[in-house]
Coordinates of C-alpha atoms in Angstrom, one line a residue:
M1 CA 55.2 -116.5 90.9
T2 CA 58.2 -116.1 93.2
T3 CA 58.1 -113.7 96.1
S4 CA 60.7 -111.5 94.4
K5 CA 58.7 -111.5 91.2
Q6 CA 55.5 -110.6 93.1
S7 CA 57.4 -107.7 94.7
E8 CA 58.6 -106.6 91.2
L9 CA 55.0 -106.8 89.9
G10 CA 53.8 -104.5 92.7
K11 CA 56.6 -102.0 92.2
T12 CA 56.0 -102.0 88.4
L13 CA 52.3 -101.2 88.9
W14 CA 53.2 -98.5 91.4
S15 CA 55.7 -97.1 89.0
I16 CA 53.0 -97.0 86.3
A17 CA 50.6 -95.3 88.7
N18 CA 53.2 -92.6 89.5
N19 CA 54.1 -92.0 85.8
L20 CA 50.4 -91.6 84.9
R21 CA 49.4 -89.4 87.7
G22 CA 50.4 -86.4 85.8
A23 CA 47.9 -87.2 83.1
M24 CA 45.0 -87.9 85.6
M25 CA 43.9 -86.3 88.8
A26 CA 45.8 -87.9 91.7
D27 CA 42.7 -88.1 93.9
D28 CA 40.8 -90.2 91.4
F29 CA 43.7 -92.2 89.9
R30 CA 43.6 -94.9 92.6
D31 CA 40.0 -95.9 91.7
Y32 CA 40.8 -96.1 88.0
M33 CA 44.0 -98.1 88.5
L34 CA 42.5 -100.6 90.9
S35 CA 39.3 -101.0 88.9
F36 CA 41.3 -101.8 85.7
L37 CA 43.5 -104.3 87.6
F38 CA 40.3 -105.9 88.9
W39 CA 38.8 -106.1 85.4
K40 CA 42.0 -107.8 84.1
Y41 CA 41.8 -110.4 86.9
L42 CA 38.2 -111.2 86.1
S43 CA 38.9 -111.5 82.4
D44 CA 42.1 -113.7 82.8
N45 CA 40.3 -116.0 85.3
Y46 CA 37.3 -116.3 83.0
I47 CA 39.5 -117.2 80.0
K48 CA 41.4 -119.8 82.0
A49 CA 38.0 -121.4 83.0
A50 CA 36.8 -121.3 79.4
Q51 CA 40.0 -123.0 78.1
K52 CA 39.6 -125.7 80.7
E53 CA 36.0 -126.2 79.9
L54 CA 36.4 -126.2 76.1
G55 CA 39.6 -128.2 76.0
S56 CA 40.6 -128.8 72.4
D57 CA 37.6 -126.9 71.2
Y58 CA 39.1 -123.6 72.4
P59 CA 39.9 -121.9 69.1
V60 CA 43.3 -120.9 67.8
P61 CA 43.0 -117.2 66.9
T62 CA 44.2 -117.3 63.3
E63 CA 44.3 -114.1 61.3
E64 CA 41.7 -115.5 59.0
K65 CA 39.2 -116.2 61.8
L66 CA 39.8 -113.0 63.6
K67 CA 39.2 -111.1 60.3
K68 CA 36.2 -113.2 59.4
W69 CA 34.4 -112.4 62.6
D70 CA 35.9 -109.0 63.1
V71 CA 37.0 -109.8 66.7
T72 CA 40.2 -109.7 68.7
T73 CA 40.1 -112.8 71.0
S74 CA 39.9 -116.6 70.8
L75 CA 36.9 -116.7 73.1
H76 CA 35.1 -114.2 70.9
I77 CA 35.7 -116.5 67.9
W78 CA 34.1 -119.4 69.8
Y79 CA 31.1 -117.3 70.8
K80 CA 30.6 -116.4 67.1
E81 CA 31.0 -120.0 65.9
N82 CA 28.9 -121.5 68.6
A83 CA 26.1 -119.0 69.2
N84 CA 23.5 -121.7 70.0
D85 CA 25.7 -123.2 72.7
T86 CA 26.7 -120.1 74.6
F87 CA 23.8 -120.3 77.1
L88 CA 24.8 -123.7 78.3
F89 CA 28.5 -122.8 78.2
E90 CA 28.0 -119.8 80.4
K91 CA 25.7 -121.8 82.7
Q92 CA 28.5 -124.3 83.2
I93 CA 31.1 -121.6 83.8
R94 CA 28.9 -119.9 86.4
R95 CA 28.8 -123.1 88.4
K96 CA 32.5 -123.1 88.5
I97 CA 33.7 -119.5 88.9
H98 CA 30.3 -117.9 89.6
Y99 CA 30.5 -115.3 86.9
V100 CA 30.8 -114.8 83.1
I101 CA 32.1 -112.0 80.9
E102 CA 30.9 -111.5 77.3
P103 CA 33.9 -111.5 74.9
Q104 CA 33.6 -107.8 73.9
Y105 CA 34.2 -106.9 77.6
L106 CA 37.2 -109.1 78.1
W107 CA 40.3 -107.1 79.2
D108 CA 42.2 -108.3 76.1
N109 CA 39.7 -106.8 73.8
I110 CA 39.8 -103.5 75.9
V111 CA 43.6 -103.5 75.5
E112 CA 43.3 -104.0 71.7
L113 CA 40.9 -101.1 71.4
A114 CA 43.3 -99.0 73.4
R115 CA 46.3 -100.1 71.3
I116 CA 44.6 -99.1 68.0
Q117 CA 43.2 -96.0 69.8
S118 CA 39.7 -97.0 68.7
D119 CA 37.0 -94.3 69.1
E120 CA 34.8 -97.0 70.7
L121 CA 37.0 -97.6 73.7
L122 CA 35.2 -95.2 76.0
H123 CA 31.8 -96.5 75.1
T124 CA 33.0 -100.1 75.5
L125 CA 34.4 -99.3 79.0
Q126 CA 31.1 -97.6 80.0
D127 CA 29.1 -100.6 78.8
G128 CA 31.6 -103.0 80.3
F129 CA 31.5 -101.5 83.8
K130 CA 27.7 -101.7 83.8
Y131 CA 27.8 -105.3 82.5
I132 CA 30.1 -106.5 85.2
E133 CA 28.1 -104.7 87.9
N134 CA 24.7 -106.0 86.8
E135 CA 25.1 -109.1 84.7
S136 CA 28.4 -110.9 85.3
F137 CA 27.5 -112.3 88.7
E138 CA 24.3 -113.9 89.8
S139 CA 24.5 -112.1 93.0
S140 CA 24.3 -108.3 92.7
F141 CA 27.4 -106.2 92.6
K142 CA 25.5 -103.0 91.9
G143 CA 27.5 -99.9 92.4
L144 CA 30.8 -101.7 92.3
F145 CA 32.3 -99.0 90.1
S146 CA 30.2 -96.1 91.4
E147 CA 33.3 -94.0 91.9
I148 CA 34.3 -94.4 88.3
N149 CA 32.9 -91.5 86.2
L150 CA 34.1 -91.9 82.6
D151 CA 32.2 -88.8 81.6
S152 CA 34.1 -86.7 84.1
E153 CA 35.9 -83.6 82.8
K154 CA 38.8 -84.6 84.9
L155 CA 39.6 -87.1 82.1
G156 CA 39.2 -84.5 79.4
K157 CA 37.0 -81.8 78.1
N158 CA 35.2 -83.9 75.5
Y159 CA 34.7 -87.5 74.5
M160 CA 37.8 -87.8 72.3
E161 CA 40.1 -86.3 74.9
R162 CA 38.8 -88.7 77.5
N163 CA 39.0 -91.6 75.0
N164 CA 42.6 -90.8 74.2
L165 CA 43.7 -90.4 77.8
L166 CA 42.1 -93.8 78.7
S167 CA 43.8 -95.4 75.7
K168 CA 47.1 -94.2 77.1
V169 CA 46.4 -95.4 80.6
I170 CA 45.2 -98.9 79.6
K171 CA 48.0 -99.4 77.1
T172 CA 50.6 -98.5 79.7
I173 CA 49.1 -100.8 82.3
A174 CA 48.9 -103.7 79.7
D175 CA 52.5 -103.1 78.6
G176 CA 53.7 -103.0 82.2
L177 CA 52.1 -106.4 83.0
T178 CA 53.2 -108.2 79.9
E179 CA 56.2 -110.0 81.5
F180 CA 54.3 -111.1 84.5
T181 CA 52.0 -114.1 84.9
S182 CA 48.5 -113.3 85.9
D183 CA 47.5 -115.9 88.5
S184 CA 44.9 -114.8 91.0
D185 CA 47.3 -114.8 94.0
S186 CA 49.8 -112.5 92.2
L187 CA 47.2 -110.0 91.0
G188 CA 45.5 -110.1 94.4
D189 CA 48.8 -109.4 96.2
A190 CA 49.6 -106.6 93.7
Y191 CA 46.2 -105.1 94.4
E192 CA 46.9 -105.2 98.1
Y193 CA 50.3 -103.7 97.5
L194 CA 48.8 -100.8 95.6
I195 CA 46.2 -100.1 98.3
G196 CA 49.0 -99.9 100.8
Q197 CA 51.1 -97.6 98.6
F198 CA 48.2 -95.3 97.8
A199 CA 47.5 -95.2 101.6
A200 CA 51.1 -94.4 102.4
G201 CA 51.2 -91.7 99.7
G202 CA 47.8 -90.3 100.5
G203 CA 48.3 -89.1 104.0
Q204 CA 45.7 -89.2 106.7
K205 CA 42.6 -89.4 104.6
A206 CA 43.9 -92.3 102.4
G207 CA 45.3 -94.1 105.4
E208 CA 41.8 -94.5 107.0
F209 CA 41.0 -97.5 104.8
Y210 CA 44.1 -99.5 105.4
T211 CA 45.5 -101.4 108.3
P212 CA 49.2 -101.9 108.0
Q213 CA 50.0 -105.5 107.1
M214 CA 52.1 -106.3 110.2
I215 CA 49.3 -105.2 112.6
S216 CA 46.8 -107.0 110.5
T217 CA 48.9 -110.2 110.9
I218 CA 48.9 -109.8 114.7
L219 CA 45.2 -109.6 114.9
S220 CA 44.6 -112.4 112.5
R221 CA 47.0 -114.8 114.2
I222 CA 45.5 -114.1 117.6
V223 CA 41.8 -114.6 116.7
T224 CA 42.5 -117.8 114.9
L225 CA 44.1 -119.5 118.0
D226 CA 42.1 -121.8 120.1
C227 CA 39.8 -119.7 122.3
Q228 CA 40.0 -121.8 125.5
D229 CA 43.7 -122.6 125.3
P230 CA 45.7 -120.6 122.7
A231 CA 48.7 -122.8 123.4
M232 CA 46.8 -125.6 121.6
G233 CA 47.4 -123.7 118.3
K234 CA 45.0 -122.7 115.5
K235 CA 41.3 -123.6 115.5
N236 CA 40.3 -126.2 112.9
R237 CA 37.6 -124.0 111.5
I238 CA 35.9 -120.6 111.8
N239 CA 32.3 -120.6 110.8
R240 CA 32.0 -116.8 110.5
V241 CA 34.4 -113.9 110.8
L242 CA 33.3 -110.3 111.1
D243 CA 35.1 -107.0 110.5
F244 CA 32.5 -104.2 111.2
A245 CA 34.9 -101.4 109.9
C246 CA 36.5 -103.4 107.2
G247 CA 38.1 -100.7 105.0
S248 CA 39.6 -102.4 102.0
G249 CA 39.1 -105.9 103.5
S250 CA 42.7 -106.6 104.2
L251 CA 42.1 -107.7 107.8
L252 CA 39.5 -110.2 106.7
L253 CA 41.7 -111.6 104.0
N254 CA 44.5 -111.9 106.5
V255 CA 42.3 -114.1 108.7
R256 CA 41.4 -116.2 105.7
H257 CA 45.1 -116.5 104.9
E258 CA 45.7 -117.8 108.4
M259 CA 42.9 -120.4 108.2
G260 CA 43.4 -121.4 104.6
D261 CA 41.0 -121.1 101.7
N262 CA 38.5 -123.6 103.2
G263 CA 39.0 -122.8 106.8
I264 CA 36.2 -120.2 107.1
G265 CA 32.5 -120.7 106.5
K266 CA 31.7 -117.2 105.5
I267 CA 33.4 -113.7 105.6
Y268 CA 31.3 -110.7 106.8
G269 CA 32.4 -107.1 106.5
Q270 CA 30.8 -103.7 106.9
E271 CA 32.1 -100.4 105.7
K272 CA 30.6 -96.9 105.8
N273 CA 32.7 -95.2 103.1
I274 CA 31.3 -96.1 99.6
T275 CA 34.7 -95.9 97.9
T276 CA 36.3 -98.2 100.4
Y277 CA 33.3 -100.5 100.4
N278 CA 33.8 -101.1 96.7
L279 CA 37.5 -101.6 97.1
A280 CA 36.8 -104.3 99.7
R281 CA 34.4 -106.2 97.4
M282 CA 36.9 -106.1 94.6
N283 CA 39.7 -107.1 97.0
M284 CA 37.7 -110.2 98.0
L285 CA 37.1 -111.4 94.4
L286 CA 40.7 -110.6 93.5
H287 CA 41.9 -113.0 96.2
G288 CA 39.8 -115.8 94.9
V289 CA 37.0 -115.5 97.4
K290 CA 33.8 -116.5 95.6
D291 CA 30.8 -114.2 95.8
A292 CA 28.9 -116.7 97.8
E293 CA 31.7 -116.9 100.4
F294 CA 31.6 -113.3 101.5
E295 CA 29.1 -110.5 102.3
I296 CA 30.3 -106.9 102.5
F297 CA 27.6 -104.4 103.6
H298 CA 27.7 -100.7 102.9
G299 CA 26.5 -99.0 106.2
D300 CA 27.2 -97.5 109.6
S301 CA 28.1 -99.9 112.4
L302 CA 27.4 -97.4 115.1
I303 CA 23.7 -97.1 114.1
N304 CA 23.7 -100.8 113.3
D305 CA 21.8 -100.5 110.0
W306 CA 22.7 -104.0 108.7
N307 CA 19.6 -106.2 108.9
I308 CA 21.4 -109.4 109.7
L309 CA 22.9 -107.7 112.8
N310 CA 19.7 -106.1 113.9
E311 CA 17.7 -109.2 114.8
Q312 CA 15.7 -108.5 117.9
N313 CA 15.0 -112.1 118.7
P314 CA 17.9 -113.5 120.7
S315 CA 17.4 -117.0 119.4
K316 CA 18.0 -115.8 115.9
K317 CA 21.0 -113.7 116.7
I318 CA 23.9 -114.2 114.4
T319 CA 27.3 -114.7 116.1
F320 CA 30.9 -114.8 114.9
D321 CA 33.8 -117.0 115.9
A322 CA 36.2 -114.3 115.1
V323 CA 35.7 -110.5 115.2
V324 CA 38.5 -108.1 114.1
A325 CA 38.4 -104.4 113.7
N326 CA 40.5 -101.2 113.3
P327 CA 37.7 -98.6 113.6
P328 CA 38.3 -94.8 113.3
F329 CA 40.0 -93.6 116.5
S330 CA 38.0 -91.4 118.9
L331 CA 35.3 -90.6 116.4
R332 CA 32.7 -88.1 117.5
W333 CA 29.2 -89.6 117.3
E334 CA 25.7 -88.7 118.2
P335 CA 24.1 -91.2 120.6
T336 CA 20.5 -90.4 121.6
E337 CA 18.3 -91.4 124.5
E338 CA 17.2 -94.5 122.6
T339 CA 20.9 -95.5 122.2
A340 CA 21.0 -96.5 125.9
K341 CA 18.3 -99.1 125.2
D342 CA 20.2 -100.6 122.3
F343 CA 20.8 -104.3 122.9
R344 CA 24.5 -103.8 122.2
F345 CA 25.0 -101.1 125.0
N346 CA 22.2 -101.6 127.6
R347 CA 24.4 -103.8 129.8
Y348 CA 27.5 -101.6 129.7
G349 CA 26.5 -98.0 129.1
V350 CA 26.9 -95.7 126.2
A351 CA 30.2 -94.3 125.0
P352 CA 30.6 -90.5 125.3
K353 CA 29.8 -88.3 122.3
S354 CA 33.5 -87.2 122.1
A355 CA 34.8 -90.7 121.4
A356 CA 33.0 -93.7 119.9
D357 CA 35.8 -96.1 120.7
F358 CA 33.8 -98.2 123.2
A359 CA 30.7 -98.0 121.1
F360 CA 32.7 -99.8 118.3
L361 CA 34.1 -102.3 120.8
L362 CA 30.7 -103.1 122.3
H363 CA 29.1 -103.5 118.8
G364 CA 31.6 -106.2 117.9
F365 CA 31.6 -107.8 121.3
H366 CA 27.8 -108.2 121.2
F367 CA 28.1 -110.4 118.1
L368 CA 31.1 -112.5 119.4
S369 CA 30.2 -116.2 119.9
E370 CA 30.7 -117.9 123.2
E371 CA 33.7 -119.7 121.7
G372 CA 35.0 -116.7 119.8
T373 CA 37.9 -114.3 120.0
M374 CA 37.8 -110.6 119.3
A375 CA 40.8 -108.4 118.6
I376 CA 40.3 -104.6 118.2
I377 CA 42.8 -101.7 117.6
L378 CA 42.0 -98.6 119.7
P379 CA 43.8 -95.5 121.0
H380 CA 45.3 -95.8 124.5
G381 CA 42.7 -93.4 125.9
V382 CA 40.2 -96.2 126.3
L383 CA 42.5 -97.8 128.8
F384 CA 42.4 -95.0 131.4
R385 CA 39.8 -92.3 130.5
G386 CA 37.2 -91.8 133.2
G387 CA 33.4 -91.1 133.2
K388 CA 31.3 -93.3 131.0
E389 CA 34.3 -95.1 129.6
L390 CA 35.4 -96.1 133.1
A391 CA 32.0 -97.6 133.8
I392 CA 32.1 -99.6 130.5
R393 CA 35.7 -100.7 131.2
K394 CA 34.8 -101.7 134.8
K395 CA 31.9 -103.9 133.6
L396 CA 34.1 -105.7 131.0
I397 CA 36.8 -106.3 133.6
E398 CA 34.3 -107.6 136.3
D399 CA 32.7 -109.8 133.8
D400 CA 36.2 -111.2 133.0
N401 CA 35.9 -110.4 129.3
I402 CA 39.3 -108.8 128.7
D403 CA 41.9 -111.4 127.8
A404 CA 44.9 -109.2 126.9
V405 CA 46.0 -105.6 126.4
I406 CA 48.9 -105.1 124.0
G407 CA 50.7 -101.8 123.6
L408 CA 52.1 -101.1 120.2
P409 CA 54.7 -98.5 119.1
A410 CA 53.7 -95.0 118.0
N411 CA 53.6 -94.0 114.3
L412 CA 52.7 -97.4 112.8
F413 CA 49.7 -96.0 110.9
Y414 CA 49.5 -93.8 107.9
S415 CA 46.5 -92.0 109.3
T416 CA 47.9 -91.1 112.8
G417 CA 51.1 -90.9 114.7
I418 CA 49.7 -91.8 118.1
P419 CA 50.5 -95.1 119.8
V420 CA 47.7 -97.6 119.8
C421 CA 46.7 -100.7 121.7
L422 CA 45.2 -104.0 120.8
I423 CA 42.6 -105.4 123.1
V424 CA 41.7 -109.1 123.0
L425 CA 38.2 -110.0 124.3
K426 CA 36.5 -113.3 125.0
K427 CA 33.3 -114.6 126.6
C428 CA 34.8 -118.0 127.4
R429 CA 37.8 -117.1 129.5
K430 CA 39.1 -119.5 132.2
N431 CA 42.1 -117.4 133.2
D432 CA 41.5 -115.0 136.0
K433 CA 44.4 -112.8 134.9
V434 CA 44.8 -110.3 132.1
L435 CA 48.0 -110.5 130.0
F436 CA 49.7 -107.1 129.4
I437 CA 52.2 -106.8 126.7
N438 CA 54.2 -103.6 126.3
A439 CA 55.8 -103.8 122.8
S440 CA 56.3 -100.1 122.5
S441 CA 60.0 -99.8 123.4
D442 CA 62.7 -99.1 120.8
E443 CA 64.0 -102.6 120.6
H444 CA 60.7 -104.0 119.5
Y445 CA 60.3 -102.1 116.2
K446 CA 62.2 -100.5 113.4
K447 CA 62.1 -96.7 113.0
G448 CA 61.3 -95.4 109.5
K449 CA 61.5 -91.9 108.0
R450 CA 57.7 -91.5 107.9
Q451 CA 56.4 -94.6 109.6
N452 CA 57.7 -97.1 112.1
Y453 CA 57.6 -100.8 111.3
L454 CA 57.1 -104.0 113.2
R455 CA 59.6 -106.6 111.8
K456 CA 58.6 -110.3 111.5
E457 CA 60.5 -111.1 114.7
D458 CA 58.6 -108.3 116.5
V459 CA 55.2 -109.7 115.3
D460 CA 56.3 -113.3 116.2
K461 CA 57.3 -112.2 119.7
I462 CA 53.9 -110.5 120.4
V463 CA 51.9 -113.5 119.1
S464 CA 54.1 -116.0 120.9
T465 CA 53.9 -114.1 124.1
Y466 CA 50.1 -114.0 123.9
Q467 CA 49.8 -117.6 122.8
Y468 CA 51.8 -119.0 125.7
C469 CA 51.1 -116.3 128.3
K470 CA 54.8 -115.6 128.7
E471 CA 56.1 -113.2 131.3
E472 CA 59.2 -111.1 130.6
T473 CA 60.7 -108.2 132.5
R474 CA 60.0 -104.9 130.7
Y475 CA 57.8 -106.7 128.1
S476 CA 54.9 -108.8 129.5
R477 CA 53.1 -109.7 132.7
Q478 CA 50.0 -111.5 133.8
V479 CA 48.0 -109.3 136.2
S480 CA 45.3 -110.4 138.5
L481 CA 41.8 -108.9 138.4
Q482 CA 42.3 -107.9 142.1
E483 CA 45.4 -105.8 141.2
I484 CA 43.4 -104.1 138.4
K485 CA 40.6 -103.3 140.8
E486 CA 43.1 -101.9 143.2
N487 CA 44.3 -99.6 140.4
E488 CA 40.6 -98.5 140.0
Y489 CA 40.2 -100.3 136.7
N490 CA 42.9 -98.3 135.0
L491 CA 44.4 -100.5 132.3
N492 CA 47.2 -98.1 131.4
I493 CA 49.9 -100.6 130.3
T494 CA 52.8 -98.9 131.9
R495 CA 51.2 -99.4 135.3
Y496 CA 51.7 -103.1 135.0
V497 CA 54.7 -103.4 132.6
N498 CA 57.2 -100.7 133.3
L499 CA 59.7 -100.0 130.6
S500 CA 62.2 -98.2 132.8
K501 CA 65.5 -99.9 133.2
E502 CA 66.7 -100.8 136.7
E503 CA 69.5 -98.5 137.7
E504 CA 72.9 -100.1 138.4
R505 CA 73.5 -100.8 142.1
I506 CA 76.4 -98.8 143.5
D507 CA 78.7 -100.4 146.1
L508 CA 79.6 -97.4 148.2
L509 CA 82.3 -99.1 150.2
A510 CA 84.1 -100.1 146.9
V511 CA 83.7 -96.5 145.7
N512 CA 85.1 -95.1 148.9
K513 CA 88.1 -97.5 148.7
E514 CA 88.8 -96.5 145.1
L515 CA 88.6 -92.8 146.0
K516 CA 91.2 -93.3 148.8
K517 CA 93.4 -95.1 146.4
I518 CA 93.2 -92.3 143.9
D519 CA 93.8 -89.7 146.7
E520 CA 96.9 -91.6 147.7
Q521 CA 98.2 -91.6 144.1
I522 CA 97.6 -87.9 143.8
K523 CA 99.5 -87.3 147.1
N524 CA 102.5 -89.4 145.9
A525 CA 102.6 -87.7 142.6
R526 CA 102.6 -84.2 144.2
N527 CA 105.4 -85.2 146.6
R528 CA 107.5 -86.5 143.7
H529 CA 106.8 -83.4 141.7
N530 CA 107.9 -81.2 144.6
E531 CA 111.1 -83.1 144.9
F532 CA 111.9 -82.2 141.3
L533 CA 111.0 -78.6 142.0
R534 CA 113.3 -78.5 145.1
E535 CA 116.2 -79.9 143.1
L536 CA 115.7 -77.1 140.6
G537 CA 115.4 -74.4 143.3
L538 CA 111.9 -73.6 142.4
P539 CA 108.9 -73.1 144.8
E540 CA 106.8 -76.2 145.7
I541 CA 103.1 -76.5 144.9

């Protein structure tokens, strides 16, 4: 599908969403819309795999056969005619795409039930969601649709009202998608587009789960560069990548996009919000990431409740070649006396209760491999606040772990208007200077009505400046650790890259000469004017 067609698909889906919002509660509509899109992707992908597997045996859906078996799809005919072979068939398909869908739960059958407004639609949807969660995949996807409540009165007061509303929603979605192909990349991109649109339209709350694409691209391109020498270009392979506040998973997918489908061993993500956790799991599958290729955990990174990250034996500690994160900004948290002994914080100190920013940073940094790169988005306060945060910052600087500090423009996020910074950290640095990039001035972004945007050239300039350690007046500068120490470990970007423009030098002698010239011209003009006045017999001025 072409880029313009993909854009058109995204806009069509968003238009459908807007048109249907009046019929459904706006707060819940996102989960229904995205879940149905995910269901369609799974079904279409399964049918393609079945067609390839069965070849010429894939049945033609003649009216006679459909009527004979009382079914609506070709694959359902095959299941009916080959009941004894379905076990082996599904076993073979599982090897290839890692899941199966029984014919009655295929999206095409759901659409047909919606089209004829079958009373069984709602029951089939309920059974279908449970089937996909518990039986489609060999690995468990329990709770994948936990936010979908088809018995909710928000959909209608009784079964028939809910059934009728869902018929309308599903039929509208199906009609809107008719003219588009349904390859996985297109549906995955459309899913991502919708997440972005829902975040943009949902204000602060909705924006929490979404990192704007251009920022996501900066982080992804930086962490995939060679750790020792970024100028060498991309790494050949990343064994593991972690986003410990992964939201809808867009950052992780961006890293995968940078490395290619086979460039990452396994993707790891953690998310505290249950709704967003489910969005992330669906987002992975929708982008063709097999269930064995990723692991998303529902839990709280601050208390480190994920078993694989809580290994006390250092020799069994899991590490990641790339760590990316856009955690909640200045989140209030509740560290205890025990928190100071936590293996993530005991060398650096504990972040203050008022702002967990450094707690998030140290969590990710602890699991960064010796050859890895970490990039994290944080509010500017972490660069200059005192107290406990100064102590943590000082330790990171003295250990030479901070590679770059990049200032971004204000108002880039849906969830906040404050300017943010990107901090790049490593354990393998050979450079004794920290690169500061100040990309916050007007010429380095495009202003929007509600949000500001980084254009492609803005993103390219940031990444290129980082990659080749470029220095440019009013934009970037390499700063020695000694200078940072002399500034009392304050990393405020404007201390090192000042945006003020140099005032034009004034040549006072030239100005004096010009003033004399003007004064002489005034004197001559007055004399001439007075001559005219005298000739007319009038008083001089």
